[in-house]
Amino acid sequence: MIFKPQTYRIADRPEEPFIDEEEIESLLSSHARSSTQEVEAVIARSMERERLSLQEVAVLLGASADDRQRVMAAAEQLKREVYGNRIVLFAPLYIGNRCTNRCAYCSFRADSLETVRKTLSDAEIVQEVEALERAGHKRLILVYGEHPLYSPEYIAHTVRTTYGVHTAPAGEIRRVNINAAPLTVEGFRTVHEAGIGTYQIFQETYHRGAYSHYHLGGKKQDYDWRLTALDRAMKAGIDDVGLGALLGLHDWRFEIMGLVRHTNHLEACFGVGPHTISFPRIKEASASLPAASPVSNEDFAYAIAVLRLAVPYTGLILTAREPAAIRDMAIRYGVSQIDGGTHLEIGSYTAAETETTSPKNGELGTRQFAINDNRSLEEIIDSLMQNDYLPSFCTACYRRGRTGEHFMEFSVPGFIKRFCGPNAILTLAEYLSDYASAEVAQRGWAAIERALLSLPSSSAELTRERLQRIRNGERDLYF
Ligand code: SAM
Ligand code: SF4
């Protein structure tokens, strides 16, 4: 895929900082009141599936209230055209909450005395993964605090342990992603060799002043070390990376520009952008500093629509930090991946442990922050299907080597029809056969029938043939 060349005042070089605050701020102020004509021109480029430039994103961020509606409608249409009705499902698994940093918004911070510290033992990791597999999960993200205990070797060990867990009838985790502190190139090589899917890390805020305001102690105070983490990951051969910003620390418009600039930087240096972008809003935690720039629901919806138009082929993630109604809205305007049946208390996927570790009376216990979507995976799947979405547990691209650059080559509409749609159907069929209640399974098979109708006839035929094989007991069939 060819991206339009774009020149910035700070040239893109691997492992060198690239955020130019003055440039971002001057683009935002010079486009503070975009005309309808300007907004329409940018929308038109986006509908051609072009990744937008920083300036074009600034135009969308400066749209009037009326033009915002146009942008939202375009994002909804683009989302449907590029992703169809598929929603990819995953679950986070917190491995340990020890941390030497002091991030003012996070309950894991070193000076939070009310947080109960815990790191899962190997046996507990196995139990947790078994519980997740029994719920039907195939894709996990392992999450760690920043602590000498969580060395690259330890992280690699937990990833291998996770891949090694199998449960009846055909439970297995097919893709293990991680969200962990920045590593050296050598460290990233170690976790890459363990077979991680995506390495995810959030810059939190791209604004240096806000960054130092919230990061009060520990290694994470080094903005540049964090900013260049994904460069080192890519250098180490990890070509699926996820970036993100924690919305609420600084003006959300600035953060959206930061995310797009980070995307350009990776494309310029490595020829491939991020696999996913996350943009969580700060949630209740035992925080020592409140959110300086809270983002309203209206602005949040708009931010998602702008990102959808800005990076048409990048997955957008929204987690259970947000309540069901916000997640439904976010899916409509751009989000393509959500977590389901999430528990953040460390060790709580294992039912026996839930009783002992669930925080009571507003206590945070071992959790990082409060979540607002407590539905089970099955409830989420059911609700998605009732809203005409197709839940997907597909991990095929990663396993077929369609990652990084190769994934970008495939990110074209025809590709999605030939691969993603059928794989979503096949993985949903496995879920319905192995884990769903009779009632949900019935609605699910009906959803599959509807989805088959939207496939080109040759794909539908091949998919039907594999569905029959799944009904006959075969598993893990994909295109
Ligand atoms: N310790 C590693 C780090 O900081 O990158 C990885 C794990 S950290 C637990 C994962 C992410 O959770 C952070 O990057 C941050 O954006 C997010 N987070 C922390 N506190 C939060 C809060 N109160 N509300 C929402 N998200 C939060
Ligand atoms: Fe530690 Fe990460 Fe929480 Fe910061 S956000 S205190 S680094 S776990």
XYZ file of C-alpha atoms and ligand atoms in Angstrom:
514
model
C 0.000 0.000 0.000
C 1.334 3.441 -0.863
C 0.801 6.295 1.534
C 1.003 9.911 0.425
C 4.373 11.286 1.461
C 4.105 13.870 4.160
C 6.832 16.095 5.507
C 7.099 17.094 9.104
C 9.408 19.522 10.842
C 10.855 16.608 12.798
C 11.966 13.952 10.330
C 11.028 10.333 11.076
C 13.968 8.235 12.155
C 13.641 4.910 13.981
C 14.017 5.198 17.755
C 14.009 8.993 17.677
C 11.204 11.121 19.172
C 8.900 12.564 16.539
C 6.105 14.459 18.295
C 6.257 18.182 17.535
C 3.825 19.910 19.893
C 4.057 23.253 18.174
C 3.261 21.688 14.808
C 0.223 19.839 16.201
C -1.021 22.904 18.066
C -0.603 25.208 15.095
C -2.484 22.756 12.830
C -5.295 22.561 15.384
C -5.561 26.325 15.751
C -5.328 27.081 12.034
C -8.207 24.618 11.431
C -10.239 25.556 14.494
C -13.219 26.475 12.289
C -13.197 24.302 9.177
C -15.634 25.090 6.377
C -18.167 22.536 5.142
C -16.291 22.428 1.858
C -13.022 21.531 3.587
C -14.710 18.873 5.704
C -16.403 17.352 2.666
C -13.130 17.233 0.745
C -11.467 15.326 3.586
C -14.418 12.944 3.906
C -14.174 12.246 0.171
C -10.483 11.290 0.516
C -11.265 9.041 3.388
C -14.052 7.287 1.480
C -11.372 6.458 -1.105
C -9.743 4.512 1.773
C -6.783 6.882 1.951
C -5.097 7.228 5.310
C -5.514 10.910 6.171
C -2.678 13.357 6.723
C -2.275 15.204 10.014
C -3.598 18.360 8.410
C -6.709 16.579 7.143
C -7.365 15.187 10.592
C -7.084 18.737 11.984
C -9.738 19.806 9.460
C -12.130 17.145 10.794
C -11.378 18.075 14.404
C -12.336 21.686 13.639
C -15.712 20.809 12.054
C -18.856 22.721 13.062
C -21.671 20.933 14.935
C -23.555 20.379 11.646
C -20.503 19.091 9.827
C -19.772 16.721 12.703
C -22.961 14.879 11.717
C -21.588 14.461 8.184
C -18.336 13.088 9.603
C -20.190 10.647 11.868
C -22.359 9.412 8.991
C -19.281 8.924 6.793
C -17.470 7.026 9.555
C -20.468 4.746 9.978
C -20.532 4.039 6.249
C -16.764 3.482 5.995
C -16.844 1.160 8.990
C -19.537 -0.943 7.300
C -17.766 -0.956 3.934
C -14.360 -1.933 5.281
C -15.267 -4.192 8.216
C -18.748 -5.421 7.336
C -20.592 -6.397 10.500
C -17.773 -8.367 12.148
C -16.624 -7.591 15.683
C -13.502 -9.320 16.984
C -13.648 -10.522 20.587
C -10.854 -10.940 23.129
C -10.271 -10.910 26.893
C -7.612 -9.236 29.046
C -5.775 -11.381 31.570
C -3.940 -9.429 34.262
C -0.839 -11.435 35.210
C 0.491 -9.203 37.969
C -0.034 -5.729 39.438
C 3.327 -5.039 41.042
C 4.629 -1.742 39.777
C 7.556 0.573 40.431
C 5.983 3.538 38.618
C 3.713 6.200 40.012
C 1.162 6.999 37.305
C -1.287 9.305 39.064
C -4.370 7.769 37.389
C -3.618 4.098 38.102
C -4.349 1.968 41.179
C -1.279 -0.176 40.515
C 1.069 2.751 41.152
C 3.853 1.985 43.629
C 2.514 4.300 46.343
C -1.076 3.018 46.303
C -1.306 1.351 49.717
C -4.895 0.165 49.307
C -4.031 -2.009 46.292
C -3.603 -5.672 47.141
C -0.503 -6.858 45.241
C -0.633 -10.129 43.387
C 1.203 -11.990 40.653
C -0.349 -15.174 39.316
C 1.664 -18.350 39.898
C 2.098 -20.665 36.898
C -0.651 -22.912 38.252
C -2.965 -19.902 38.600
C -2.209 -18.769 35.047
C -3.197 -22.236 33.840
C -6.431 -22.111 35.875
C -7.296 -18.661 34.596
C -6.645 -19.610 30.979
C -8.701 -22.773 31.429
C -11.588 -20.662 32.726
C -11.261 -18.287 29.758
C -11.153 -21.184 27.292
C -14.234 -22.696 28.918
C -16.043 -19.411 28.309
C -15.098 -19.719 24.617
C -12.173 -17.314 24.272
C -9.478 -17.803 21.623
C -7.590 -14.498 21.881
C -6.129 -12.968 25.042
C -4.099 -9.940 25.977
C -1.819 -10.488 28.959
C -1.274 -7.357 31.073
C 1.554 -6.617 33.523
C 2.645 -3.764 35.799
C 6.194 -2.472 35.345
C 8.407 -4.305 37.814
C 11.726 -6.197 37.728
C 9.699 -9.386 38.328
C 8.090 -8.956 34.896
C 11.293 -9.363 32.886
C 11.212 -10.231 29.157
C 12.025 -13.844 30.094
C 9.148 -13.917 32.562
C 6.733 -12.368 30.060
C 7.834 -14.910 27.427
C 7.322 -17.685 29.972
C 3.747 -16.537 30.719
C 2.978 -16.346 26.986
C 4.253 -19.901 26.433
C 2.346 -21.112 29.481
C -0.833 -19.600 28.055
C -0.373 -21.212 24.635
C 0.209 -24.539 26.380
C -3.231 -24.652 28.039
C -5.842 -26.881 26.366
C -9.293 -27.745 27.649
C -12.046 -30.095 26.431
C -13.669 -30.122 23.927
C -11.316 -28.019 21.800
C -10.350 -25.085 23.995
C -7.085 -23.339 23.151
C -5.763 -19.794 22.991
C -4.703 -19.132 19.419
C -3.357 -15.632 19.807
C -1.657 -14.169 22.879
C -1.121 -10.409 22.776
C 0.663 -8.485 25.524
C 0.386 -5.039 27.102
C 3.600 -4.468 29.011
C 6.157 -1.796 29.834
C 8.658 -0.751 27.119
C 11.550 -3.160 26.613
C 14.922 -2.979 24.915
C 15.274 -4.408 21.384
C 16.815 -7.505 22.989
C 13.889 -7.776 25.411
C 11.397 -7.477 22.575
C 13.233 -10.260 20.713
C 12.757 -12.496 23.715
C 8.989 -11.937 23.845
C 8.725 -12.163 20.045
C 10.306 -15.615 20.139
C 7.545 -16.723 22.520
C 5.098 -16.083 19.660
C 3.208 -13.004 20.845
C 0.566 -11.641 18.507
C 0.384 -7.887 19.119
C 2.627 -5.865 21.425
C 0.465 -3.068 22.772
C 1.525 0.007 24.697
C -0.238 3.311 25.263
C 1.660 6.580 25.247
C -1.051 7.780 27.682
C -0.647 11.403 26.548
C 1.378 12.741 23.633
C 1.697 16.104 25.402
C 5.007 16.308 27.297
C 3.759 18.744 29.948
C 0.698 16.627 30.758
C 2.875 13.506 30.643
C 5.190 14.789 33.365
C 2.230 16.062 35.399
C 0.757 12.540 35.645
C 3.882 10.389 35.762
C 5.250 11.094 39.186
C 7.893 8.438 39.650
C 9.659 5.434 38.146
C 11.019 4.596 34.707
C 7.777 5.548 33.005
C 8.625 9.203 33.623
C 10.825 8.949 30.536
C 8.439 10.117 27.774
C 10.880 9.408 24.938
C 11.670 5.860 26.058
C 7.959 5.107 25.931
C 7.359 6.980 22.678
C 10.017 4.939 20.880
C 8.994 1.564 22.381
C 7.127 0.448 19.274
C 10.148 1.306 17.102
C 12.238 -1.062 19.203
C 9.498 -3.700 19.056
C 9.440 -3.443 15.259
C 13.211 -3.560 15.091
C 13.023 -6.795 17.053
C 10.696 -8.268 14.430
C 7.317 -7.683 16.080
C 5.314 -6.325 13.168
C 1.894 -6.262 14.847
C 1.879 -3.395 17.305
C -0.914 -1.516 19.061
C -0.748 2.087 20.150
C -3.042 4.133 22.339
C -3.733 7.246 24.382
C -5.493 7.499 27.738
C -8.116 10.157 27.113
C -8.636 12.678 29.904
C -5.042 13.696 30.620
C -4.907 16.428 27.977
C -7.099 17.905 25.202
C -8.542 14.909 23.306
C -8.018 16.625 19.936
C -4.295 16.818 20.618
C -4.284 13.095 21.493
C -6.053 12.127 18.258
C -3.413 14.099 16.349
C -0.717 12.346 18.399
C -2.133 8.922 17.522
C -2.216 9.770 13.806
C 1.309 11.209 13.952
C 2.512 8.037 15.662
C 0.864 6.022 12.881
C 2.665 8.094 10.211
C 5.942 7.640 12.070
C 5.689 3.842 12.039
C 4.696 3.873 8.378
C 7.621 6.175 7.523
C 10.200 4.123 9.430
C 8.967 0.570 8.959
C 6.528 0.683 6.022
C 3.668 -0.479 8.206
C 1.329 1.245 10.609
C -0.122 -0.057 13.879
C -2.404 -3.084 13.838
C -4.700 -1.494 16.423
C -5.327 1.803 18.195
C -6.893 2.130 21.653
C -8.247 5.305 23.226
C -9.575 4.482 26.713
C -11.105 7.220 28.831
C -9.783 7.397 32.393
C -11.984 5.456 34.777
C -12.417 5.437 38.505
C -9.281 4.220 40.260
C -7.565 5.085 43.518
C -6.146 8.014 41.568
C -4.015 10.685 43.143
C -4.806 13.198 40.383
C -8.170 13.633 38.638
C -8.586 13.803 34.850
C -7.638 17.349 33.808
C -9.498 17.160 30.491
C -12.469 14.789 30.787
C -14.007 13.827 27.442
C -17.810 14.044 27.108
C -19.754 11.185 25.494
C -20.463 13.407 22.514
C -16.799 14.264 21.953
C -15.842 10.644 22.547
C -18.201 9.476 19.780
C -16.789 12.141 17.497
C -13.187 11.211 18.321
C -13.951 7.604 17.323
C -15.534 8.722 14.036
C -12.509 10.914 13.208
C -10.103 8.057 13.929
C -12.169 5.693 11.791
C -11.887 8.087 8.842
C -8.212 8.844 9.562
C -6.983 5.215 9.574
C -9.498 3.138 7.590
C -7.611 -0.147 7.911
C -6.436 0.015 11.508
C -8.397 -1.951 14.105
C -9.964 0.245 16.800
C -10.349 -1.237 20.276
C -12.751 -0.248 23.047
C -12.719 -2.179 26.327
C -15.177 -2.828 29.131
C -13.993 0.370 30.820
C -17.044 1.770 29.011
C -20.681 0.765 29.655
C -22.682 -1.272 27.125
C -24.499 1.740 25.612
C -21.225 3.572 24.859
C -19.693 0.410 23.434
C -22.694 -0.037 21.126
C -22.293 3.544 19.912
C -18.543 3.088 19.451
C -19.040 -0.050 17.363
C -21.380 1.832 15.101
C -18.876 4.612 14.375
C -15.678 2.668 14.125
C -14.670 0.227 16.828
C -13.812 -3.227 15.464
C -12.574 -5.120 18.551
C -14.028 -5.400 22.054
C -13.367 -7.542 25.110
C -16.073 -9.783 26.546
C -16.731 -11.287 29.977
C -13.890 -9.205 31.388
C -12.666 -9.520 34.980
C -9.875 -7.283 36.173
C -9.417 -8.637 39.701
C -6.250 -10.669 39.431
C -7.090 -14.358 39.441
C -10.840 -13.880 39.197
C -11.623 -15.753 36.005
C -11.284 -18.868 38.102
C -14.659 -19.005 39.791
C -13.318 -20.181 43.139
C -11.065 -17.171 43.374
C -13.744 -14.630 42.491
C -15.250 -15.047 45.960
C -12.029 -14.252 47.748
C -10.699 -11.461 45.561
C -13.783 -9.557 44.400
C -13.526 -6.044 45.800
C -16.404 -5.103 48.055
C -17.965 -1.776 49.021
C -16.151 0.223 46.395
C -12.708 -1.166 47.219
C -10.432 -1.689 44.251
C -8.715 -4.798 45.628
C -6.291 -6.080 42.964
C -8.069 -4.281 40.094
C -6.483 -1.491 38.119
C -9.676 0.496 37.688
C -13.424 -0.037 37.707
C -15.083 -1.574 34.653
C -18.530 -0.640 33.423
C -19.555 -3.525 31.183
C -19.966 -6.588 33.370
C -21.786 -8.744 30.810
C -20.581 -12.294 30.269
C -19.010 -13.232 26.950
C -22.197 -15.047 25.976
C -24.356 -12.014 26.817
C -22.127 -9.816 24.678
C -22.217 -12.282 21.800
C -25.972 -12.496 22.027
C -26.392 -8.736 22.124
C -24.041 -8.283 19.138
C -26.010 -10.813 17.099
C -29.311 -9.224 18.030
C -27.939 -5.941 16.699
C -26.971 -7.709 13.470
C -23.232 -7.893 14.172
C -21.183 -11.004 13.610
C -18.949 -11.906 16.580
C -15.564 -13.251 15.453
C -12.821 -15.194 17.221
C -10.689 -15.280 14.104
C -6.908 -15.439 14.523
C -6.151 -16.645 10.990
C -4.017 -13.773 9.670
C -1.525 -14.020 12.466
C -1.248 -17.782 12.024
C -0.979 -17.586 8.248
C 1.761 -14.943 8.443
C -0.541 -12.200 7.162
C 0.862 -9.680 9.649
C 2.614 -6.319 9.442
C 3.381 -5.346 5.866
C 1.720 -8.477 4.553
C -1.431 -7.692 6.472
C -1.520 -4.203 4.927
C -1.313 -5.716 1.451
C -4.351 -7.790 2.250
C -6.355 -4.975 3.817
C -8.560 -4.438 0.831
C -12.312 -4.914 0.652
C -12.141 -8.086 -1.457
C -9.817 -9.595 1.099
C -12.301 -9.049 3.866
C -15.072 -10.716 1.887
C -12.897 -13.704 1.025
C -11.174 -14.212 4.374
C -12.495 -12.228 7.326
C -16.212 -12.844 6.757
C -15.853 -16.621 6.284
C -13.413 -16.906 9.217
C -15.790 -14.971 11.475
C -18.553 -17.407 10.522
C -16.363 -20.470 11.146
C -15.104 -19.289 14.541
C -18.632 -18.306 15.610
C -19.831 -21.774 14.554
C -17.170 -23.343 16.787
C -18.276 -21.146 19.673
C -21.952 -22.040 19.160
C -21.148 -25.753 18.959
C -18.886 -25.872 22.011
C -19.927 -23.155 24.452
C -23.278 -21.460 23.752
C -26.570 -22.218 25.494
C -29.259 -23.778 23.279
C -31.091 -20.458 22.999
C -28.052 -18.426 21.958
C -26.906 -21.196 19.621
C -30.230 -21.062 17.833
C -29.966 -17.319 17.294
C -26.327 -17.777 16.303
C -26.982 -20.337 13.562
C -29.646 -17.984 12.182
C -27.070 -15.149 12.214
C -24.647 -17.417 10.337
C -27.260 -18.144 7.683
C -27.786 -14.389 7.204
C -24.033 -13.796 7.043
C -23.592 -16.496 4.390
C -26.038 -14.640 2.170
C -23.779 -11.581 2.147
C -20.755 -13.548 0.882
C -19.884 -13.965 -2.799
C -21.316 -17.331 -3.873
C -17.927 -19.049 -4.256
C -16.886 -18.049 -0.702
C -20.297 -19.007 0.669
C -19.986 -22.454 -0.858
C -16.500 -23.053 0.571
C -17.657 -21.765 3.948
C -20.730 -24.031 3.976
C -18.525 -27.010 3.261
C -16.293 -26.142 6.252
C -19.312 -25.468 8.462
C -20.394 -29.015 7.802
C -16.956 -30.237 8.861
C -17.317 -28.245 12.105
C -20.710 -29.830 12.686
C -18.974 -33.185 12.211
C -16.530 -32.341 14.995
C -13.519 -30.810 13.177
C -12.103 -27.593 14.674
C -9.765 -24.748 13.775
C -10.687 -24.470 10.095
C -9.836 -21.154 8.492
C -8.998 -19.413 5.234
N 2.127 -1.171 33.157
C 2.070 -1.126 31.760
C 1.905 0.289 31.237
O 1.629 1.184 32.021
O 2.065 0.448 30.049
C 0.978 -1.942 31.137
C -0.259 -2.192 31.873
S -1.277 -0.824 32.281
C -1.981 -1.808 33.507
C -2.348 -0.698 30.844
C -3.024 0.618 30.594
O -4.096 0.835 31.485
C -2.190 1.847 30.761
O -1.381 2.055 29.645
C -3.225 2.941 30.953
O -3.505 3.624 29.737
C -4.476 2.202 31.368
N -5.010 2.735 32.644
C -4.332 2.961 33.779
N -5.147 3.520 34.711
C -6.361 3.669 34.144
C -7.614 4.212 34.582
N -7.779 4.712 35.790
N -8.649 4.212 33.702
C -8.509 3.704 32.462
N -7.359 3.172 31.998
C -6.277 3.161 32.821
Fe 2.218 0.838 36.663
Fe 1.178 0.775 34.184
Fe -0.324 1.459 36.297
Fe 1.539 3.089 35.490
S -0.268 2.451 34.291
S 1.163 2.542 37.626
S 3.094 1.675 34.802
S 0.617 -0.496 35.888
